[in-house]
PDB file of C-alpha atoms in Angstrom:
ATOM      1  CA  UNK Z   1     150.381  39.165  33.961  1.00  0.00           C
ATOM      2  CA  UNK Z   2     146.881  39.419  34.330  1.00  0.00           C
ATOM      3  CA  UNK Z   3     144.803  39.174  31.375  1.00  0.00           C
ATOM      4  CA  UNK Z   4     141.033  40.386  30.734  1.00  0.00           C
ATOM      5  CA  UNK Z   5     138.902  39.369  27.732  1.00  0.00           C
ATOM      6  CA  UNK Z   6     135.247  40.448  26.755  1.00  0.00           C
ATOM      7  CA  UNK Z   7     133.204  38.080  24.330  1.00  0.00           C
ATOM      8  CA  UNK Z   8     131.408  39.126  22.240  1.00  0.00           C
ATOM      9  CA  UNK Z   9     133.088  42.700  21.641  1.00  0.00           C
ATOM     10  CA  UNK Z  10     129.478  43.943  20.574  1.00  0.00           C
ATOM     11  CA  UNK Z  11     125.886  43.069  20.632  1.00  0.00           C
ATOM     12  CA  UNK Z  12     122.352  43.581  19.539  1.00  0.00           C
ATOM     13  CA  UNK Z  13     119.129  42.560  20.720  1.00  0.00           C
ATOM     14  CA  UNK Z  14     115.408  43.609  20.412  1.00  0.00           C
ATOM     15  CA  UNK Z  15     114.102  45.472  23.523  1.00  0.00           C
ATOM     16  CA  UNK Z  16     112.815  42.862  26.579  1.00  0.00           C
ATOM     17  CA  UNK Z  17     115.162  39.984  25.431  1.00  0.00           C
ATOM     18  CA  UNK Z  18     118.128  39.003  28.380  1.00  0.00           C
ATOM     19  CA  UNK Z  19     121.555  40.268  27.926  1.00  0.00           C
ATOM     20  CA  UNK Z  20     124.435  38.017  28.722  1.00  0.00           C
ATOM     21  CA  UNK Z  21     127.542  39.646  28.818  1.00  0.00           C
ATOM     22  CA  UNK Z  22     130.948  37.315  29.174  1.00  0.00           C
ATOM     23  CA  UNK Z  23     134.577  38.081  31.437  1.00  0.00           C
ATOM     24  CA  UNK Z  24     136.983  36.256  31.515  1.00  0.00           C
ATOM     25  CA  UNK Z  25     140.558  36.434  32.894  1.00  0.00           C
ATOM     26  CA  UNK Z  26     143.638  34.465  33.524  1.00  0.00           C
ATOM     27  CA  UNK Z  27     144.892  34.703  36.661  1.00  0.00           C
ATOM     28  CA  UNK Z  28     142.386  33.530  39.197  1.00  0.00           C
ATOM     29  CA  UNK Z  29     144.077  35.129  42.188  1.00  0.00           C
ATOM     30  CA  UNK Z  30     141.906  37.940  42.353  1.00  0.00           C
ATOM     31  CA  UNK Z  31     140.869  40.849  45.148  1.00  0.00           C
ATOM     32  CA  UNK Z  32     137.459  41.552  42.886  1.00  0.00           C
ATOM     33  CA  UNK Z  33     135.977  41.876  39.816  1.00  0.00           C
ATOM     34  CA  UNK Z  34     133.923  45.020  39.035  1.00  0.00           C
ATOM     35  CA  UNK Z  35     131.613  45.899  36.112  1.00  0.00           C
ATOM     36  CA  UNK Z  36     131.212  49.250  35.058  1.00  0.00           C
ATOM     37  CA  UNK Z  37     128.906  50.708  32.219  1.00  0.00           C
ATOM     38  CA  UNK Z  38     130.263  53.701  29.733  1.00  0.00           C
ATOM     39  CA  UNK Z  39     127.926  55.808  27.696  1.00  0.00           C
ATOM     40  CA  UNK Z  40     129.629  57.647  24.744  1.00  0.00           C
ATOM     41  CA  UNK Z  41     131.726  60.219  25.591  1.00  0.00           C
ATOM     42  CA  UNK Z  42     131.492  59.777  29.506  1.00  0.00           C
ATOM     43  CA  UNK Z  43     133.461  58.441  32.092  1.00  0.00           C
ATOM     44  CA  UNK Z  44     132.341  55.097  33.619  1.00  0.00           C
ATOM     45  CA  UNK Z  45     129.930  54.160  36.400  1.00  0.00           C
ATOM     46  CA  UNK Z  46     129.958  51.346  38.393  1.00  0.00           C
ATOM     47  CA  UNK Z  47     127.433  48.834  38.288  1.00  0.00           C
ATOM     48  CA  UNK Z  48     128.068  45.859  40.397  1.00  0.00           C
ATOM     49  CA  UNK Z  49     131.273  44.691  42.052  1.00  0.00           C
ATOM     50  CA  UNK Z  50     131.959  41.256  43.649  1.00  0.00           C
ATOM     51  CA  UNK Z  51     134.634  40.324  46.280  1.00  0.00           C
ATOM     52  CA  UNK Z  52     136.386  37.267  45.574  1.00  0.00           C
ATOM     53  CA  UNK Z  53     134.583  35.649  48.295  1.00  0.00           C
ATOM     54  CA  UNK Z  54     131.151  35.920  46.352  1.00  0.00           C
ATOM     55  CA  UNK Z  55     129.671  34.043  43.805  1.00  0.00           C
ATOM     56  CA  UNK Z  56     127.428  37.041  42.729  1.00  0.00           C
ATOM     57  CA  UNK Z  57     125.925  39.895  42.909  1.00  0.00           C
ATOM     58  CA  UNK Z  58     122.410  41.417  42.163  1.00  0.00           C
ATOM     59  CA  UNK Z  59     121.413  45.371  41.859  1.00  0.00           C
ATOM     60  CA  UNK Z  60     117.533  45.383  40.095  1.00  0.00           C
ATOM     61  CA  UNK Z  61     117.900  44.067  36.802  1.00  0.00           C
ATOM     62  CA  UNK Z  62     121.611  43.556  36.469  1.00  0.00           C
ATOM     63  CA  UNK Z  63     123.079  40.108  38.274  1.00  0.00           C
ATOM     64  CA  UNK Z  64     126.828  39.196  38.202  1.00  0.00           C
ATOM     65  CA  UNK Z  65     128.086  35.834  39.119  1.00  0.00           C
ATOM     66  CA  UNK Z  66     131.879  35.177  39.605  1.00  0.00           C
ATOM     67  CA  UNK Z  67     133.525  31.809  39.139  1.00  0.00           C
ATOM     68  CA  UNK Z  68     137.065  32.618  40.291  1.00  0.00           C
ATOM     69  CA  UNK Z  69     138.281  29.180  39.655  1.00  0.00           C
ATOM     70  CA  UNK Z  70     137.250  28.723  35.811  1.00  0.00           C
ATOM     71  CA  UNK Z  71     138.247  32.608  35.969  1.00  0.00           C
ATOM     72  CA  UNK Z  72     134.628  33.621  34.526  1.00  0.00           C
ATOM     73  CA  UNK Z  73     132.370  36.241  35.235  1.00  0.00           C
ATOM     74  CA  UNK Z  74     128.812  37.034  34.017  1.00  0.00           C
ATOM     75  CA  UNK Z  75     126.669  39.738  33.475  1.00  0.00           C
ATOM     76  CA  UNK Z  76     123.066  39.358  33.062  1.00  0.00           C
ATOM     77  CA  UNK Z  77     120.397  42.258  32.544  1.00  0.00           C
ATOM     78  CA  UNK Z  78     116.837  41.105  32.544  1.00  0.00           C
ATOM     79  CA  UNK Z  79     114.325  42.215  30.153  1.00  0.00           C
ATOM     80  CA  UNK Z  80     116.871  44.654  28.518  1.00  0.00           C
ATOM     81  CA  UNK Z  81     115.454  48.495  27.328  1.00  0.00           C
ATOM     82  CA  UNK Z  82     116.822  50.832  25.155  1.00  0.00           C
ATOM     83  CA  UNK Z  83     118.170  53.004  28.061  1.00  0.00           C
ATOM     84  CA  UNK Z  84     120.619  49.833  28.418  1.00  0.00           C
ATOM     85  CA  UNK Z  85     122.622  50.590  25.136  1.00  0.00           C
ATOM     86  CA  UNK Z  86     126.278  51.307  26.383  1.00  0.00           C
ATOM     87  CA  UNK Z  87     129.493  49.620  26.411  1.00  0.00           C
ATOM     88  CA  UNK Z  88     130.018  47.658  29.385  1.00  0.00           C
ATOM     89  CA  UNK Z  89     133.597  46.822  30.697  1.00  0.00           C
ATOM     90  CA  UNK Z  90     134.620  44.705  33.151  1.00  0.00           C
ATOM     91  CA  UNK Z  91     137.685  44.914  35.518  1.00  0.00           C
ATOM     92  CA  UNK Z  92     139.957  42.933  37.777  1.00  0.00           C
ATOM     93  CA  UNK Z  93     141.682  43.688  40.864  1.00  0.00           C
ATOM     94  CA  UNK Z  94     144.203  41.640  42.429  1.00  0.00           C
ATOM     95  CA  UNK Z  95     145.143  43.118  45.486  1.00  0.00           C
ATOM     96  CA  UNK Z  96     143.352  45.639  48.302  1.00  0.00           C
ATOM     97  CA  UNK Z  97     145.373  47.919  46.711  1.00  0.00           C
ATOM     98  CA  UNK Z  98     146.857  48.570  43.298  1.00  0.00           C
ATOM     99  CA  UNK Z  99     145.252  48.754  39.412  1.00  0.00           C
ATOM    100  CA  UNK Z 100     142.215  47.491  37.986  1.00  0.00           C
ATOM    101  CA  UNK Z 101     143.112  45.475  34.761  1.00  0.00           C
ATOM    102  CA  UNK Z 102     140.428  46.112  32.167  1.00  0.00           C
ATOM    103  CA  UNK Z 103     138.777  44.309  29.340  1.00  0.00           C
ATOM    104  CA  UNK Z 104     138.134  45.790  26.215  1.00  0.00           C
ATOM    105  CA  UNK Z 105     134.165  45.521  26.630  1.00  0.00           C
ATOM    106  CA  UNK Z 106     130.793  44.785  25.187  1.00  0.00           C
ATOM    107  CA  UNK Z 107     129.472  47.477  23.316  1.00  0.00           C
ATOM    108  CA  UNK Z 108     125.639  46.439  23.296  1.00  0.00           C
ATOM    109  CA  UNK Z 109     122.570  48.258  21.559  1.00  0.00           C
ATOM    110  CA  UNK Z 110     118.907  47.365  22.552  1.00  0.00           C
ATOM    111  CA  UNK Z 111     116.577  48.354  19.713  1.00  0.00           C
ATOM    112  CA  UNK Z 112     112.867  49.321  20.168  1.00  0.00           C
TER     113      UNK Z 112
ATOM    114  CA  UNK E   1     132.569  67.140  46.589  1.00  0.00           C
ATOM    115  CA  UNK E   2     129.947  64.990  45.211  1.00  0.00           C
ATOM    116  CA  UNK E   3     132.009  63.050  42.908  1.00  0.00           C
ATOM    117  CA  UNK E   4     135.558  63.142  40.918  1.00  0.00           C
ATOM    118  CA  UNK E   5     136.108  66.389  38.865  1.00  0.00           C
ATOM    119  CA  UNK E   6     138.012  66.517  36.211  1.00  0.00           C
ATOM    120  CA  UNK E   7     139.445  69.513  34.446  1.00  0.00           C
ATOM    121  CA  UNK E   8     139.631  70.732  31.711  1.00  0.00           C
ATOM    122  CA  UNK E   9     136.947  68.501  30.038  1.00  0.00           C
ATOM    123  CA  UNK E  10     138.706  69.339  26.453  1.00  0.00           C
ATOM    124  CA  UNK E  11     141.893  70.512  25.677  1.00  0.00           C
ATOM    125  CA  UNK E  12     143.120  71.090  21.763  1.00  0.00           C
ATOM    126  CA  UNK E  13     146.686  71.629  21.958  1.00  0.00           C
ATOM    127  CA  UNK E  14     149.105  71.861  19.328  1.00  0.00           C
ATOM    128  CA  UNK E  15     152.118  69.410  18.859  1.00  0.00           C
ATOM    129  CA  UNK E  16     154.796  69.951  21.133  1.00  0.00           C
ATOM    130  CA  UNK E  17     153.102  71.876  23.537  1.00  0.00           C
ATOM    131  CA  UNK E  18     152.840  71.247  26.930  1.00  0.00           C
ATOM    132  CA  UNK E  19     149.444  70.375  28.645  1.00  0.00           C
ATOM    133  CA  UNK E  20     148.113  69.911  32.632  1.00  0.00           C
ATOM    134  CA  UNK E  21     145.089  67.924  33.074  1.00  0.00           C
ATOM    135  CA  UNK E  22     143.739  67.918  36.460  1.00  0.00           C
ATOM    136  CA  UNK E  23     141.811  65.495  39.080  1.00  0.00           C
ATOM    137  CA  UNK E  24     139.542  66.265  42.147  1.00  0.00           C
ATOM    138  CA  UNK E  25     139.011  62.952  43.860  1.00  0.00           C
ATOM    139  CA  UNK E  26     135.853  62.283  46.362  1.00  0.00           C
ATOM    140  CA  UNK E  27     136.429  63.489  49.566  1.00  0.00           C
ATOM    141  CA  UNK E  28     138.082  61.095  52.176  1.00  0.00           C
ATOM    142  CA  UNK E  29     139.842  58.930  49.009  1.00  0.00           C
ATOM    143  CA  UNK E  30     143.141  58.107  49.671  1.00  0.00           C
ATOM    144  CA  UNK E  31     143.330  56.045  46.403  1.00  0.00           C
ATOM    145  CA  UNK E  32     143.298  58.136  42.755  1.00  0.00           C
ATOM    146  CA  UNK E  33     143.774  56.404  39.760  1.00  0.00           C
ATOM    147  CA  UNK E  34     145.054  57.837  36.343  1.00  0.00           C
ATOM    148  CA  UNK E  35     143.985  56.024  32.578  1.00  0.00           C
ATOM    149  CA  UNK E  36     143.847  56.820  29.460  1.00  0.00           C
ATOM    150  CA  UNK E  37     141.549  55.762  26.820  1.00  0.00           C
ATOM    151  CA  UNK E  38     142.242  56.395  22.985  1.00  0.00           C
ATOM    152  CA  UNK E  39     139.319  56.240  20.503  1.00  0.00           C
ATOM    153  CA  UNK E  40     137.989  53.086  19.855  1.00  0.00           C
ATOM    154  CA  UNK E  41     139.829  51.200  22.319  1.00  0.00           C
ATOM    155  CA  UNK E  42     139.785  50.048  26.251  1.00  0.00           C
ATOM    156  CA  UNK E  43     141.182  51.549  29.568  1.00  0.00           C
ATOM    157  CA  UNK E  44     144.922  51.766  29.745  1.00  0.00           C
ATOM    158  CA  UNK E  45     146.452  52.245  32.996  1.00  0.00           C
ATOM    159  CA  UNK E  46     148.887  54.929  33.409  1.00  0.00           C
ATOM    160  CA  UNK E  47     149.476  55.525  37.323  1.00  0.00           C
ATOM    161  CA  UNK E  48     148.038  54.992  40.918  1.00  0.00           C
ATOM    162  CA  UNK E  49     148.259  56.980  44.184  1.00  0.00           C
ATOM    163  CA  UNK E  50     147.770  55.203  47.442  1.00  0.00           C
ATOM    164  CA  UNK E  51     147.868  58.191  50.502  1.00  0.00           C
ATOM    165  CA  UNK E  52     151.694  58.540  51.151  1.00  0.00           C
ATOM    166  CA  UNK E  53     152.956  55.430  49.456  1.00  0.00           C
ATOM    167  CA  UNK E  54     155.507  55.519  46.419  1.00  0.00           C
ATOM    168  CA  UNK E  55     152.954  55.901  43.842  1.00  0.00           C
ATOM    169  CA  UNK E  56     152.686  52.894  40.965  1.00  0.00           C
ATOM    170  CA  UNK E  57     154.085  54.530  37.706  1.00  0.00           C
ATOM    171  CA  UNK E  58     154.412  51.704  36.088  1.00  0.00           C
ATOM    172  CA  UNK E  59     151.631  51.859  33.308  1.00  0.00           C
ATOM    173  CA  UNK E  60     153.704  55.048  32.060  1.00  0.00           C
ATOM    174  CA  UNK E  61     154.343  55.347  28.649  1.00  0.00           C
ATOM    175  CA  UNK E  62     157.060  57.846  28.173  1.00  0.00           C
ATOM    176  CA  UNK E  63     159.421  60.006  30.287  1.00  0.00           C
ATOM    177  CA  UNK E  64     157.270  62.946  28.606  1.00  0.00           C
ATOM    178  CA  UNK E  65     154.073  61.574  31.234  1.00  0.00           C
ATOM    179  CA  UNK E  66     154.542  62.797  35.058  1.00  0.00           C
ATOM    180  CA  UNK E  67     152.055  62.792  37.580  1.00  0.00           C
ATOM    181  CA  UNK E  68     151.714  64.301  41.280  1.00  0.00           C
ATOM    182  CA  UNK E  69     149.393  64.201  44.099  1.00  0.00           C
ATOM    183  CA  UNK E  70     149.537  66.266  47.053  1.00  0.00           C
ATOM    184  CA  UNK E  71     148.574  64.334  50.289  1.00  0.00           C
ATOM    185  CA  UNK E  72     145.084  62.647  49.470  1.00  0.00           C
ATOM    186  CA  UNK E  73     144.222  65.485  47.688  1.00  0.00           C
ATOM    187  CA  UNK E  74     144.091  66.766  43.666  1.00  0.00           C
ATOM    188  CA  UNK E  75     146.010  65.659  41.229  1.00  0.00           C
ATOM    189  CA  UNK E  76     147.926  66.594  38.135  1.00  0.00           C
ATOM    190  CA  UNK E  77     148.977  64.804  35.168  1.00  0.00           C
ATOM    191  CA  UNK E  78     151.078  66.563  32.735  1.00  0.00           C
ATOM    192  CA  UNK E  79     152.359  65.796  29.434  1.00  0.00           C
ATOM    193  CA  UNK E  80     155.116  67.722  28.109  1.00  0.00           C
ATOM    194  CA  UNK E  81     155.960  68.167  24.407  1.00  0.00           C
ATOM    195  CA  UNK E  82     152.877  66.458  23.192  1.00  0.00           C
ATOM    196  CA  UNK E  83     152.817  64.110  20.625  1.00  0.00           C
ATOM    197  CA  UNK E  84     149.430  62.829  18.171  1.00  0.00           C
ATOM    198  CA  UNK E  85     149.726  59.569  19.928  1.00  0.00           C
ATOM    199  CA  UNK E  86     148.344  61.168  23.065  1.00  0.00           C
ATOM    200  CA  UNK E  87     145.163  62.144  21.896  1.00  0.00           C
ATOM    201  CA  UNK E  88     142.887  60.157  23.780  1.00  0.00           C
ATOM    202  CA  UNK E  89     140.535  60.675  26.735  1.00  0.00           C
ATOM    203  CA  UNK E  90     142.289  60.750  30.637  1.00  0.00           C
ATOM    204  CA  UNK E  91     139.990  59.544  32.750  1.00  0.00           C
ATOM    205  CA  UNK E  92     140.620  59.341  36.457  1.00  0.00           C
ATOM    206  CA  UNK E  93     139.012  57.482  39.814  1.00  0.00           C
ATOM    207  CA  UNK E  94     139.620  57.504  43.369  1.00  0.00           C
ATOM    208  CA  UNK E  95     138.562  54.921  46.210  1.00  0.00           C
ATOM    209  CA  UNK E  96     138.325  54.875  49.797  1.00  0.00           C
ATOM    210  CA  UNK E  97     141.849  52.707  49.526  1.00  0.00           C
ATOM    211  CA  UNK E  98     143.573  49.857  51.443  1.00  0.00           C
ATOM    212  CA  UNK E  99     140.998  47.838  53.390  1.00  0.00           C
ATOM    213  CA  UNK E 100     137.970  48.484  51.453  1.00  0.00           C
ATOM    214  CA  UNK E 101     135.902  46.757  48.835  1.00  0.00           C
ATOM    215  CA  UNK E 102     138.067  48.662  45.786  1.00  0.00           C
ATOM    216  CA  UNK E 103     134.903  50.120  44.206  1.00  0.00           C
ATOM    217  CA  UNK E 104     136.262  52.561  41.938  1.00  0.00           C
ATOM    218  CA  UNK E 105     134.498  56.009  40.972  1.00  0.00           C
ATOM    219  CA  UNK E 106     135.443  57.791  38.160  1.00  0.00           C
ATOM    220  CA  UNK E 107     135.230  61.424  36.635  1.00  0.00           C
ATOM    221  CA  UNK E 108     133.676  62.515  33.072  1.00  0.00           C
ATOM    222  CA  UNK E 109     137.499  62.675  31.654  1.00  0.00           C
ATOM    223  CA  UNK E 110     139.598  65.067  30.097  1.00  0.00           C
ATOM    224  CA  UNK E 111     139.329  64.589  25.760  1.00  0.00           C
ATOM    225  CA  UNK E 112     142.485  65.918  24.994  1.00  0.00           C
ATOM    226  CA  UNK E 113     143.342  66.804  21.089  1.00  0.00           C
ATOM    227  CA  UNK E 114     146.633  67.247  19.764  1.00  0.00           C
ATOM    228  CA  UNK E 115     146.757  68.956  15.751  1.00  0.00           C
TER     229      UNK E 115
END
């Protein structure tokens, strides 16, 4: 059964530092990996997703890198900014088809 | 439409009352995903529809938890004779499906509140 961890479960950090966000899960057999971001009391968005072929993936600030073998995966946001405060999950899929297997996620606040 | 819709986007219901919570996937999605996410805690995976295949029903958690989907279009989750427990938010997402990349899109949710 696959299993997803998030460490650390929350974070803070004055505005402009990096943000390094940690995923890890335990079976390495994996379709993708997909990061999403939740603000309180909305639904999730999608931020970055990486097929298991990749070893990352970069969208403006935010880079992921996947390590499918040491079953890792990294989320990095440059130069963080209060807009960035949000909880930030990160999920698994193992097959083309079927459920995403979530983490419990990385609540983060970036203070002025 | 533009994105998933979800309906209603709170429900208080009393305890033992039935309630229908619905889903309007993206357009052209053959995949729709249910969860459910109580306060406080992460994304818990109730069911999955894949266009005409069996659908996965396996995340479940009582007999009192159905779900349908006609074609690759809305869906429904009900819960019958509701319970405290299932206060929580229902969030749903649909993808393209089988042969794509998987990238998930979800709706705002459904907060549902049961006194």
């Amino acid at each position: 059964k696959q299993e997803v961890t998030q460490i650390p479960a929350a974070l803070s950090v004055p505005e402009g530092e990096n943000l390094v966000l940690n995923c890890s899960f335990t079976d390495s057999a994996i379709y993708n990996l997909q990061w999403f971001r939740q603000d309180p009391g909305k639904g999730l968005t999608s931020l970055l997703l990486i097929q298991s072929s990749q070893r990352e993936q970069t969208s403006g600030r935010l880079n992921a890198s996947l390590d499918k073998s040491s079953g890792r995966s990294t989320l990095y946001i440059a130069a963080s900014q209060p807009g960035d405060s949000a909880t930030y999950l990160c999920a698994v899929q193992s097959s083309s088809w079927g459920k995403l297997q979530f983490g419990a996620g990385t609540q983060v606040v970036v203070t002025p | 439409g533009a994105g998933v819709s979800q309906s209603p986007s709170n429900k208080v219901t009393e305890k033992g009352k039935d309630v229908e919570l619905r889903c309007d996937p993206i357009s052209g999605h053959t995949a729709l995903y249910w969860y459910r996410q109580r306060l406080g805690q992460g994304l818990e995976f109730l069911i999955y529809f894949q266009g005409n295949s069996a659908p996965d029903k396996s995340g479940l958690p009582s007999d009192r938890f159905s779900a349908e989907r006609t074609g690759e279009s809305v869906s429904t989750l009900t819960i019958q004779r509701t319970q405290q427990e299932d206060s929580a938010v229902y969030l749903c997402a649909s993808s393209l499906g089988q042969s794509d990349t998987g990238e998930l899109f979800f709706g705002e949710g459904s907060r549902l509140t049961v006194l």
